[in-house]
PDB file of C-alpha atoms in Angstrom:
ATOM      1  CA  UNK A   1      -0.924  20.825  17.194  1.00 85.00           C
ATOM      2  CA  UNK A   2      -2.621  23.131  19.662  1.00 91.00           C
ATOM      3  CA  UNK A   3       0.349  25.524  19.685  1.00 90.00           C
ATOM      4  CA  UNK A   4      -0.244  26.112  15.970  1.00 92.00           C
ATOM      5  CA  UNK A   5      -4.039  26.270  15.992  1.00 94.00           C
ATOM      6  CA  UNK A   6      -4.654  28.425  19.067  1.00 93.00           C
ATOM      7  CA  UNK A   7      -2.746  31.527  17.867  1.00 95.00           C
ATOM      8  CA  UNK A   8      -4.626  31.520  14.560  1.00 96.00           C
ATOM      9  CA  UNK A   9      -7.993  31.162  16.255  1.00 96.00           C
ATOM     10  CA  UNK A  10      -7.039  33.889  18.732  1.00 96.00           C
ATOM     11  CA  UNK A  11      -5.872  36.234  15.955  1.00 96.00           C
ATOM     12  CA  UNK A  12      -9.331  36.095  14.371  1.00 97.00           C
ATOM     13  CA  UNK A  13     -11.172  36.246  17.728  1.00 97.00           C
ATOM     14  CA  UNK A  14     -12.429  32.679  17.316  1.00 96.00           C
ATOM     15  CA  UNK A  15     -10.724  30.866  20.187  1.00 95.00           C
ATOM     16  CA  UNK A  16     -13.497  31.617  22.687  1.00 95.00           C
ATOM     17  CA  UNK A  17     -16.091  30.128  20.333  1.00 95.00           C
ATOM     18  CA  UNK A  18     -14.755  26.611  20.900  1.00 94.00           C
ATOM     19  CA  UNK A  19     -15.667  24.652  23.985  1.00 94.00           C
ATOM     20  CA  UNK A  20     -13.179  21.920  23.128  1.00 95.00           C
ATOM     21  CA  UNK A  21     -10.254  21.666  20.734  1.00 96.00           C
ATOM     22  CA  UNK A  22      -8.729  18.273  19.983  1.00 97.00           C
ATOM     23  CA  UNK A  23      -5.439  18.083  18.110  1.00 95.00           C
ATOM     24  CA  UNK A  24      -2.734  15.525  17.374  1.00 94.00           C
ATOM     25  CA  UNK A  25      -1.291  16.471  20.787  1.00 95.00           C
ATOM     26  CA  UNK A  26      -4.195  14.574  22.367  1.00 96.00           C
ATOM     27  CA  UNK A  27      -3.971  11.327  20.428  1.00 97.00           C
ATOM     28  CA  UNK A  28      -1.562   8.827  18.964  1.00 96.00           C
ATOM     29  CA  UNK A  29      -1.046   8.832  15.198  1.00 95.00           C
ATOM     30  CA  UNK A  30      -2.982   5.559  14.950  1.00 97.00           C
ATOM     31  CA  UNK A  31      -5.965   7.247  16.669  1.00 97.00           C
ATOM     32  CA  UNK A  32      -6.608   9.859  13.984  1.00 96.00           C
ATOM     33  CA  UNK A  33      -9.982   9.872  12.244  1.00 97.00           C
ATOM     34  CA  UNK A  34     -11.690   7.593  11.392  1.00 98.00           C
ATOM     35  CA  UNK A  35     -10.759   6.320  14.865  1.00 98.00           C
ATOM     36  CA  UNK A  36     -13.405   7.536  17.340  1.00 98.00           C
ATOM     37  CA  UNK A  37     -10.964   8.681  20.057  1.00 98.00           C
ATOM     38  CA  UNK A  38     -10.801  12.348  18.956  1.00 98.00           C
ATOM     39  CA  UNK A  39     -14.587  12.525  19.110  1.00 98.00           C
ATOM     40  CA  UNK A  40     -14.691  10.819  22.500  1.00 98.00           C
ATOM     41  CA  UNK A  41     -12.145  13.324  23.849  1.00 98.00           C
ATOM     42  CA  UNK A  42     -14.213  16.256  22.564  1.00 98.00           C
ATOM     43  CA  UNK A  43     -17.398  14.796  24.043  1.00 98.00           C
ATOM     44  CA  UNK A  44     -15.695  14.234  27.388  1.00 98.00           C
ATOM     45  CA  UNK A  45     -14.386  17.815  27.488  1.00 97.00           C
ATOM     46  CA  UNK A  46     -17.840  19.178  26.692  1.00 97.00           C
ATOM     47  CA  UNK A  47     -19.763  16.782  28.897  1.00 97.00           C
ATOM     48  CA  UNK A  48     -21.646  15.358  25.920  1.00 97.00           C
ATOM     49  CA  UNK A  49     -22.717  11.919  24.801  1.00 98.00           C
ATOM     50  CA  UNK A  50     -22.530  10.286  21.365  1.00 98.00           C
ATOM     51  CA  UNK A  51     -26.322  10.026  21.254  1.00 97.00           C
ATOM     52  CA  UNK A  52     -26.667  13.802  21.615  1.00 96.00           C
ATOM     53  CA  UNK A  53     -23.816  14.720  19.254  1.00 96.00           C
ATOM     54  CA  UNK A  54     -23.292  15.168  15.549  1.00 96.00           C
ATOM     55  CA  UNK A  55     -20.020  14.891  13.654  1.00 97.00           C
ATOM     56  CA  UNK A  56     -19.839  17.480  10.879  1.00 96.00           C
ATOM     57  CA  UNK A  57     -17.207  16.950   8.223  1.00 95.00           C
ATOM     58  CA  UNK A  58     -16.399  17.098   4.551  1.00 94.00           C
ATOM     59  CA  UNK A  59     -14.464  13.869   4.077  1.00 94.00           C
ATOM     60  CA  UNK A  60     -15.025  10.139   4.286  1.00 96.00           C
ATOM     61  CA  UNK A  61     -12.899   9.887   7.433  1.00 97.00           C
ATOM     62  CA  UNK A  62     -15.165  12.390   9.200  1.00 97.00           C
ATOM     63  CA  UNK A  63     -18.304  10.404   8.451  1.00 98.00           C
ATOM     64  CA  UNK A  64     -16.607   7.135   9.420  1.00 98.00           C
ATOM     65  CA  UNK A  65     -15.389   8.672  12.686  1.00 98.00           C
ATOM     66  CA  UNK A  66     -18.963   9.664  13.499  1.00 98.00           C
ATOM     67  CA  UNK A  67     -20.180   6.137  12.788  1.00 98.00           C
ATOM     68  CA  UNK A  68     -17.349   4.665  14.870  1.00 98.00           C
ATOM     69  CA  UNK A  69     -18.144   6.972  17.807  1.00 98.00           C
ATOM     70  CA  UNK A  70     -21.888   6.330  17.642  1.00 98.00           C
ATOM     71  CA  UNK A  71     -22.839   9.898  16.711  1.00 98.00           C
ATOM     72  CA  UNK A  72     -25.033  11.208  13.947  1.00 97.00           C
ATOM     73  CA  UNK A  73     -23.036  12.588  11.027  1.00 97.00           C
ATOM     74  CA  UNK A  74     -23.445  15.474   8.629  1.00 97.00           C
ATOM     75  CA  UNK A  75     -21.552  15.613   5.360  1.00 96.00           C
ATOM     76  CA  UNK A  76     -20.783  19.191   4.345  1.00 95.00           C
ATOM     77  CA  UNK A  77     -20.558  19.507   0.559  1.00 93.00           C
ATOM     78  CA  UNK A  78     -20.872  23.139  -0.394  1.00 87.00           C
ATOM     79  CA  UNK A  79     -20.436  24.398  -3.958  1.00 86.00           C
ATOM     80  CA  UNK A  80     -16.640  24.795  -3.664  1.00 86.00           C
ATOM     81  CA  UNK A  81     -16.333  21.359  -2.114  1.00 84.00           C
ATOM     82  CA  UNK A  82     -18.253  19.822  -4.993  1.00 81.00           C
ATOM     83  CA  UNK A  83     -15.606  21.070  -7.436  1.00 86.00           C
ATOM     84  CA  UNK A  84     -12.921  18.955  -5.774  1.00 89.00           C
ATOM     85  CA  UNK A  85     -14.645  15.871  -4.364  1.00 89.00           C
ATOM     86  CA  UNK A  86     -16.889  13.134  -5.679  1.00 91.00           C
ATOM     87  CA  UNK A  87     -19.996  13.871  -3.629  1.00 92.00           C
ATOM     88  CA  UNK A  88     -21.775  10.651  -4.606  1.00 93.00           C
ATOM     89  CA  UNK A  89     -18.774   8.662  -3.394  1.00 95.00           C
ATOM     90  CA  UNK A  90     -18.869  10.550  -0.074  1.00 95.00           C
ATOM     91  CA  UNK A  91     -22.624   9.987   0.237  1.00 95.00           C
ATOM     92  CA  UNK A  92     -21.923   6.244  -0.051  1.00 97.00           C
ATOM     93  CA  UNK A  93     -20.517   6.470   3.499  1.00 97.00           C
ATOM     94  CA  UNK A  94     -24.124   7.017   4.628  1.00 97.00           C
ATOM     95  CA  UNK A  95     -24.000  10.279   6.546  1.00 98.00           C
ATOM     96  CA  UNK A  96     -27.101  10.952   8.613  1.00 97.00           C
ATOM     97  CA  UNK A  97     -27.444  14.335   6.908  1.00 96.00           C
ATOM     98  CA  UNK A  98     -26.017  16.062   3.839  1.00 95.00           C
ATOM     99  CA  UNK A  99     -25.535  19.848   3.957  1.00 94.00           C
ATOM    100  CA  UNK A 100     -24.768  22.338   1.215  1.00 92.00           C
ATOM    101  CA  UNK A 101     -24.346  25.245   3.654  1.00 91.00           C
ATOM    102  CA  UNK A 102     -23.410  25.347   7.320  1.00 88.00           C
ATOM    103  CA  UNK A 103     -26.690  27.110   8.020  1.00 92.00           C
ATOM    104  CA  UNK A 104     -28.363  23.789   7.132  1.00 92.00           C
ATOM    105  CA  UNK A 105     -27.349  22.665  10.633  1.00 91.00           C
ATOM    106  CA  UNK A 106     -30.121  24.900  11.969  1.00 92.00           C
ATOM    107  CA  UNK A 107     -32.694  22.667  10.258  1.00 90.00           C
ATOM    108  CA  UNK A 108     -31.422  19.455  11.859  1.00 86.00           C
ATOM    109  CA  UNK A 109     -33.597  18.438  14.796  1.00 67.00           C
TER     110      UNK A 109
END
């Protein structure tokens, strides 16, 4: 919920870094990822299009949501993530990109 997320982001001076925040307040329970609606809401708020967007996530539902919304997708699987998840199983969801560090986003054209 926004009322829970916003204070935390504000406390760490992060709130102004987000152009759009989509929470469960914006969707029905049945519209959670992998449903594309959260992505469509974010794109609408930012004035973006699926063709110009990329969904970055660390779970199967994130990659599926990107596919369902028509965006590119990037699977984040840093060293800590690899200790808890089966990376090969996540790669089977066919993300457009696979990243080990968030800075890898800078190398995506």
